[in-house]
Amino acid sequence: EIVLTQSPGTMSLSPGERATLSCRASQIVSSSYLAWYQQKPGQAPRLLIYGASSRATGIPDRFSGSGSGTDFTLTISRLEPEDFAVYYCQRYGTSSWTFGQGTKVEIK
Amino acid sequence: QVQLMESGGGLVKPGGSLRLSCAASGFPFSDYYMTWVRQAPGKGLEWLSYISTTGDYTNYADSVKGRFTISRDNAKNSLYLQMNSLRAEDTAVYYCARAHMVQGTFDYWGQGTLVTVSS
């Protein structure tokens, strides 16, 4: 079973700063099936990035994804107030899905 | 627009059963795989199960295999999750989501329904 480990668990940043979130897989995963989601309190998750680097419909270009193999990154270039949330990476493979444990981006 | 609305959550005793429903609208339901994901209080997301367009193919996370059953009724645009032998650790918000199988993602989610397993 492939495990996704996200780091850090929590990051404290100010609006306008850059956020770099990491997702590391325990084995090589296909970039085609690596996604990122954003979840705000009391809300359902929202798809941000698919295929490791493609933005989902309506996602601002301050969100970008990169990586391959076992190491993937979500970058938020300049944090807006609405970006403070929890972010999850997700992997699809062999008829199942796995989520990372999440990274909380909080206001400093 | 795409809408997914879960229902059927509530309080149930350990060992009990519950059936969740997810009403879909705004898209051709029968063309999409569907899935259930849950989130325990204060915890992360856990994928539970998926079902193919016709219901011929399903899969489950090990944590619910043998206890939960996913099904769908394309004529009613509805997805279901039958949950048996419930445990305290099944307490969570349960989300239905539409699966985009080309991307391997969940592109639309419902707002969730809370299931509490407690005596």
Tab-separated table of C-alpha atoms in Angstrom:
chain	number	residue	atom	x	y	z
A	1	GLU	CA	0.000	0.000	0.000
A	2	ILE	CA	1.341	3.397	-0.996
A	3	VAL	CA	1.398	5.975	1.787
A	4	LEU	CA	1.382	9.719	1.132
A	5	THR	CA	3.147	11.824	3.747
A	6	GLN	CA	2.557	15.556	3.732
A	7	SER	CA	4.797	18.128	5.338
A	8	PRO	CA	4.741	20.266	7.260
A	9	GLY	CA	1.677	19.433	9.312
A	10	THR	CA	0.991	23.110	9.859
A	11	MET	CA	2.532	26.209	8.381
A	12	SER	CA	2.003	29.727	9.688
A	13	LEU	CA	2.306	32.406	7.038
A	14	SER	CA	1.111	35.930	6.342
A	15	PRO	CA	-1.039	37.049	3.428
A	16	GLY	CA	1.157	37.773	0.434
A	17	GLU	CA	3.748	35.161	1.378
A	18	ARG	CA	4.598	32.079	-0.633
A	19	ALA	CA	3.496	28.655	0.587
A	20	THR	CA	5.286	25.471	-0.426
A	21	LEU	CA	3.587	22.218	0.588
A	22	SER	CA	5.168	18.801	0.193
A	23	CYS	CA	3.650	15.394	-0.526
A	24	ARG	CA	5.979	12.396	-0.482
A	25	ALA	CA	4.908	8.927	-1.600
A	26	SER	CA	6.304	5.719	-0.122
A	27	GLN	CA	6.711	4.340	-3.671
A	28	ILE	CA	6.868	5.880	-7.113
A	29	VAL	CA	3.437	7.063	-8.235
A	30	SER	CA	2.196	8.144	-11.623
A	31	SER	CA	2.147	11.912	-11.976
A	32	SER	CA	-0.999	11.497	-14.039
A	33	TYR	CA	-2.891	10.496	-10.927
A	34	LEU	CA	-1.566	12.864	-8.288
A	35	ALA	CA	-4.017	15.549	-7.180
A	36	TRP	CA	-4.353	18.285	-4.588
A	37	TYR	CA	-7.472	19.448	-2.742
A	38	GLN	CA	-8.291	22.419	-0.549
A	39	GLN	CA	-10.687	22.153	2.372
A	40	LYS	CA	-12.005	25.021	4.460
A	41	PRO	CA	-13.718	24.501	7.832
A	42	GLY	CA	-17.228	23.144	7.478
A	43	GLN	CA	-16.889	22.709	3.734
A	44	ALA	CA	-16.327	19.832	1.381
A	45	PRO	CA	-12.926	19.508	-0.260
A	46	ARG	CA	-12.354	21.285	-3.566
A	47	LEU	CA	-10.182	19.940	-6.360
A	48	LEU	CA	-7.248	22.259	-7.082
A	49	ILE	CA	-4.684	20.337	-9.108
A	50	TYR	CA	-4.788	17.112	-11.106
A	51	GLY	CA	-2.104	15.300	-13.023
A	52	ALA	CA	0.401	16.782	-10.558
A	53	SER	CA	0.482	20.139	-12.328
A	54	SER	CA	-2.801	20.937	-14.105
A	55	ARG	CA	-5.155	23.390	-12.463
A	56	ALA	CA	-8.783	22.381	-12.160
A	57	THR	CA	-11.487	24.580	-13.638
A	58	GLY	CA	-11.689	27.992	-12.002
A	59	ILE	CA	-8.561	27.629	-9.885
A	60	PRO	CA	-6.455	30.820	-9.782
A	61	ASP	CA	-2.992	30.702	-11.301
A	62	ARG	CA	-1.347	31.482	-7.962
A	63	PHE	CA	-1.826	27.745	-7.311
A	64	SER	CA	0.689	25.490	-9.030
A	65	GLY	CA	1.715	21.880	-8.713
A	66	SER	CA	4.916	20.124	-9.592
A	67	GLY	CA	6.877	16.973	-9.004
A	68	SER	CA	7.280	13.409	-10.130
A	69	GLY	CA	8.209	9.997	-8.842
A	70	THR	CA	7.804	10.177	-5.095
A	71	ASP	CA	8.022	13.918	-4.437
A	72	PHE	CA	5.295	16.392	-5.257
A	73	THR	CA	4.787	20.041	-4.348
A	74	LEU	CA	1.869	22.435	-4.195
A	75	THR	CA	2.893	26.072	-4.319
A	76	ILE	CA	0.712	29.065	-3.571
A	77	SER	CA	2.662	32.004	-4.944
A	78	ARG	CA	1.056	34.776	-2.903
A	79	LEU	CA	-1.357	33.823	-0.169
A	80	GLU	CA	-4.742	35.477	-0.275
A	81	PRO	CA	-6.962	35.559	2.852
A	82	GLU	CA	-9.213	32.874	1.352
A	83	ASP	CA	-6.277	30.474	0.876
A	84	PHE	CA	-5.885	29.708	4.574
A	85	ALA	CA	-7.192	26.164	4.727
A	86	VAL	CA	-6.137	22.530	4.869
A	87	TYR	CA	-4.604	20.986	1.758
A	88	TYR	CA	-4.571	17.294	0.894
A	89	CYS	CA	-2.676	15.394	-1.751
A	90	GLN	CA	-4.316	12.327	-3.258
A	91	ARG	CA	-3.162	9.440	-5.368
A	92	TYR	CA	-5.222	7.114	-7.569
A	93	GLY	CA	-4.051	3.673	-8.496
A	94	THR	CA	-5.280	0.079	-8.845
A	95	SER	CA	-8.932	0.909	-8.262
A	96	SER	CA	-8.316	2.731	-5.016
A	97	TRP	CA	-7.411	6.163	-3.759
A	98	THR	CA	-5.154	7.391	-0.970
A	99	PHE	CA	-5.022	10.777	0.704
A	100	GLY	CA	-2.187	12.380	2.567
A	101	GLN	CA	-2.863	13.450	6.129
A	102	GLY	CA	-3.108	17.119	5.182
A	103	THR	CA	-1.207	20.364	5.682
A	104	LYS	CA	-2.900	23.234	7.456
A	105	VAL	CA	-1.967	26.693	6.224
A	106	GLU	CA	-2.809	29.139	8.992
A	107	ILE	CA	-2.513	32.886	9.348
A	108	LYS	CA	0.574	34.014	11.183
B	1	GLN	CA	-24.892	22.890	-12.255
B	2	VAL	CA	-23.575	19.715	-10.685
B	3	GLN	CA	-25.142	19.023	-7.313
B	4	LEU	CA	-24.640	16.150	-4.918
B	5	MET	CA	-26.695	15.946	-1.752
B	6	GLU	CA	-26.154	13.311	0.904
B	7	SER	CA	-28.782	12.215	3.384
B	8	GLY	CA	-29.392	9.464	5.895
B	9	GLY	CA	-26.833	10.311	8.535
B	10	GLY	CA	-27.606	10.282	12.223
B	11	LEU	CA	-26.952	8.622	15.558
B	12	VAL	CA	-26.681	4.838	15.609
B	13	LYS	CA	-25.588	2.364	18.270
B	14	PRO	CA	-22.464	0.237	17.849
B	15	GLY	CA	-23.300	-2.842	15.831
B	16	GLY	CA	-26.157	-1.052	14.111
B	17	SER	CA	-26.808	-0.247	10.473
B	18	LEU	CA	-27.431	2.861	8.445
B	19	ARG	CA	-28.026	3.569	4.776
B	20	LEU	CA	-26.715	6.769	3.259
B	21	SER	CA	-28.078	8.238	0.049
B	22	CYS	CA	-26.624	10.725	-2.383
B	23	ALA	CA	-28.932	12.498	-4.830
B	24	ALA	CA	-27.198	13.705	-7.966
B	25	SER	CA	-28.308	16.349	-10.438
B	26	GLY	CA	-26.921	18.597	-13.139
B	27	PHE	CA	-24.934	15.948	-14.991
B	28	PRO	CA	-25.508	12.566	-16.702
B	29	PHE	CA	-25.252	10.449	-13.566
B	30	SER	CA	-25.086	7.144	-15.389
B	31	ASP	CA	-21.925	8.250	-17.214
B	32	TYR	CA	-19.831	8.680	-14.081
B	33	TYR	CA	-18.153	6.505	-11.523
B	34	MET	CA	-19.086	7.581	-8.024
B	35	THR	CA	-17.368	7.314	-4.695
B	36	TRP	CA	-17.717	7.745	-0.920
B	37	VAL	CA	-15.164	9.498	1.262
B	38	ARG	CA	-15.352	10.120	4.990
B	39	GLN	CA	-13.729	12.430	7.502
B	40	ALA	CA	-13.642	11.649	11.203
B	41	PRO	CA	-13.947	14.680	13.511
B	42	GLY	CA	-10.764	16.730	13.311
B	43	LYS	CA	-9.105	14.175	11.040
B	44	GLY	CA	-8.173	13.849	7.401
B	45	LEU	CA	-9.949	12.402	4.391
B	46	GLU	CA	-10.381	8.661	3.945
B	47	TRP	CA	-11.539	7.114	0.664
B	48	LEU	CA	-14.057	4.335	1.317
B	49	SER	CA	-15.496	2.927	-1.888
B	50	TYR	CA	-16.172	3.443	-5.564
B	51	ILE	CA	-18.712	2.093	-8.026
B	52	SER	CA	-18.574	1.958	-11.807
B	53	THR	CA	-21.178	3.475	-14.102
B	54	THR	CA	-23.282	0.329	-14.291
B	55	GLY	CA	-22.493	-0.912	-10.821
B	56	ASP	CA	-20.593	-3.908	-12.178
B	57	TYR	CA	-17.349	-2.881	-10.523
B	58	THR	CA	-16.828	-1.791	-6.960
B	59	ASN	CA	-13.945	-1.601	-4.535
B	60	TYR	CA	-13.579	-0.814	-0.857
B	61	ALA	CA	-10.995	0.379	1.595
B	62	ASP	CA	-9.837	-2.361	3.933
B	63	SER	CA	-11.343	-0.480	6.877
B	64	VAL	CA	-14.898	-1.037	5.594
B	65	LYS	CA	-14.595	-4.108	3.382
B	66	GLY	CA	-17.213	-6.696	4.312
B	67	ARG	CA	-19.257	-4.194	6.341
B	68	PHE	CA	-20.162	-1.461	3.838
B	69	THR	CA	-21.828	-1.908	0.457
B	70	ILE	CA	-21.950	0.717	-2.271
B	71	SER	CA	-24.727	0.701	-4.850
B	72	ARG	CA	-26.443	2.991	-7.305
B	73	ASP	CA	-29.762	3.464	-9.061
B	74	ASN	CA	-29.167	5.249	-12.343
B	75	ALA	CA	-32.885	5.626	-12.958
B	76	LYS	CA	-33.126	7.644	-9.745
B	77	ASN	CA	-29.759	9.429	-10.116
B	78	SER	CA	-28.856	8.130	-6.702
B	79	LEU	CA	-25.866	6.604	-4.955
B	80	TYR	CA	-26.082	4.605	-1.760
B	81	LEU	CA	-23.864	3.323	1.028
B	82	GLN	CA	-25.210	0.549	3.215
B	83	MET	CA	-23.247	0.491	6.444
B	84	ASN	CA	-23.506	-2.534	8.743
B	85	SER	CA	-21.757	-3.568	11.946
B	86	LEU	CA	-20.980	0.058	12.719
B	87	ARG	CA	-18.225	0.899	15.161
B	88	ALA	CA	-17.355	4.010	17.125
B	89	GLU	CA	-14.469	4.619	14.730
B	90	ASP	CA	-16.952	4.935	11.855
B	91	THR	CA	-18.113	8.241	13.328
B	92	ALA	CA	-17.448	10.783	10.594
B	93	VAL	CA	-18.852	13.097	7.989
B	94	TYR	CA	-19.561	11.034	4.901
B	95	TYR	CA	-19.185	12.660	1.491
B	96	CYS	CA	-20.266	11.392	-1.878
B	97	ALA	CA	-18.177	12.570	-4.788
B	98	ARG	CA	-18.135	12.269	-8.537
B	99	ALA	CA	-15.089	10.508	-9.871
B	100	HIS	CA	-13.321	11.837	-12.948
B	101	MET	CA	-11.698	8.596	-13.972
B	102	VAL	CA	-9.463	10.056	-16.702
B	103	GLN	CA	-7.867	12.310	-14.078
B	104	GLY	CA	-8.310	9.924	-11.193
B	105	THR	CA	-9.835	12.725	-9.148
B	106	PHE	CA	-13.024	13.612	-7.333
B	107	ASP	CA	-14.190	16.701	-9.165
B	108	TYR	CA	-17.481	17.394	-7.384
B	109	TRP	CA	-18.417	16.713	-3.780
B	110	GLY	CA	-21.567	16.845	-1.719
B	111	GLN	CA	-21.681	18.765	1.557
B	112	GLY	CA	-21.589	15.622	3.628
B	113	THR	CA	-23.775	13.886	6.188
B	114	LEU	CA	-22.703	13.187	9.760
B	115	VAL	CA	-22.813	9.661	11.112
B	116	THR	CA	-22.315	9.239	14.842
B	117	VAL	CA	-21.854	5.768	16.277
B	118	SER	CA	-22.359	5.830	20.020
B	119	SER	CA	-24.248	4.024	22.717
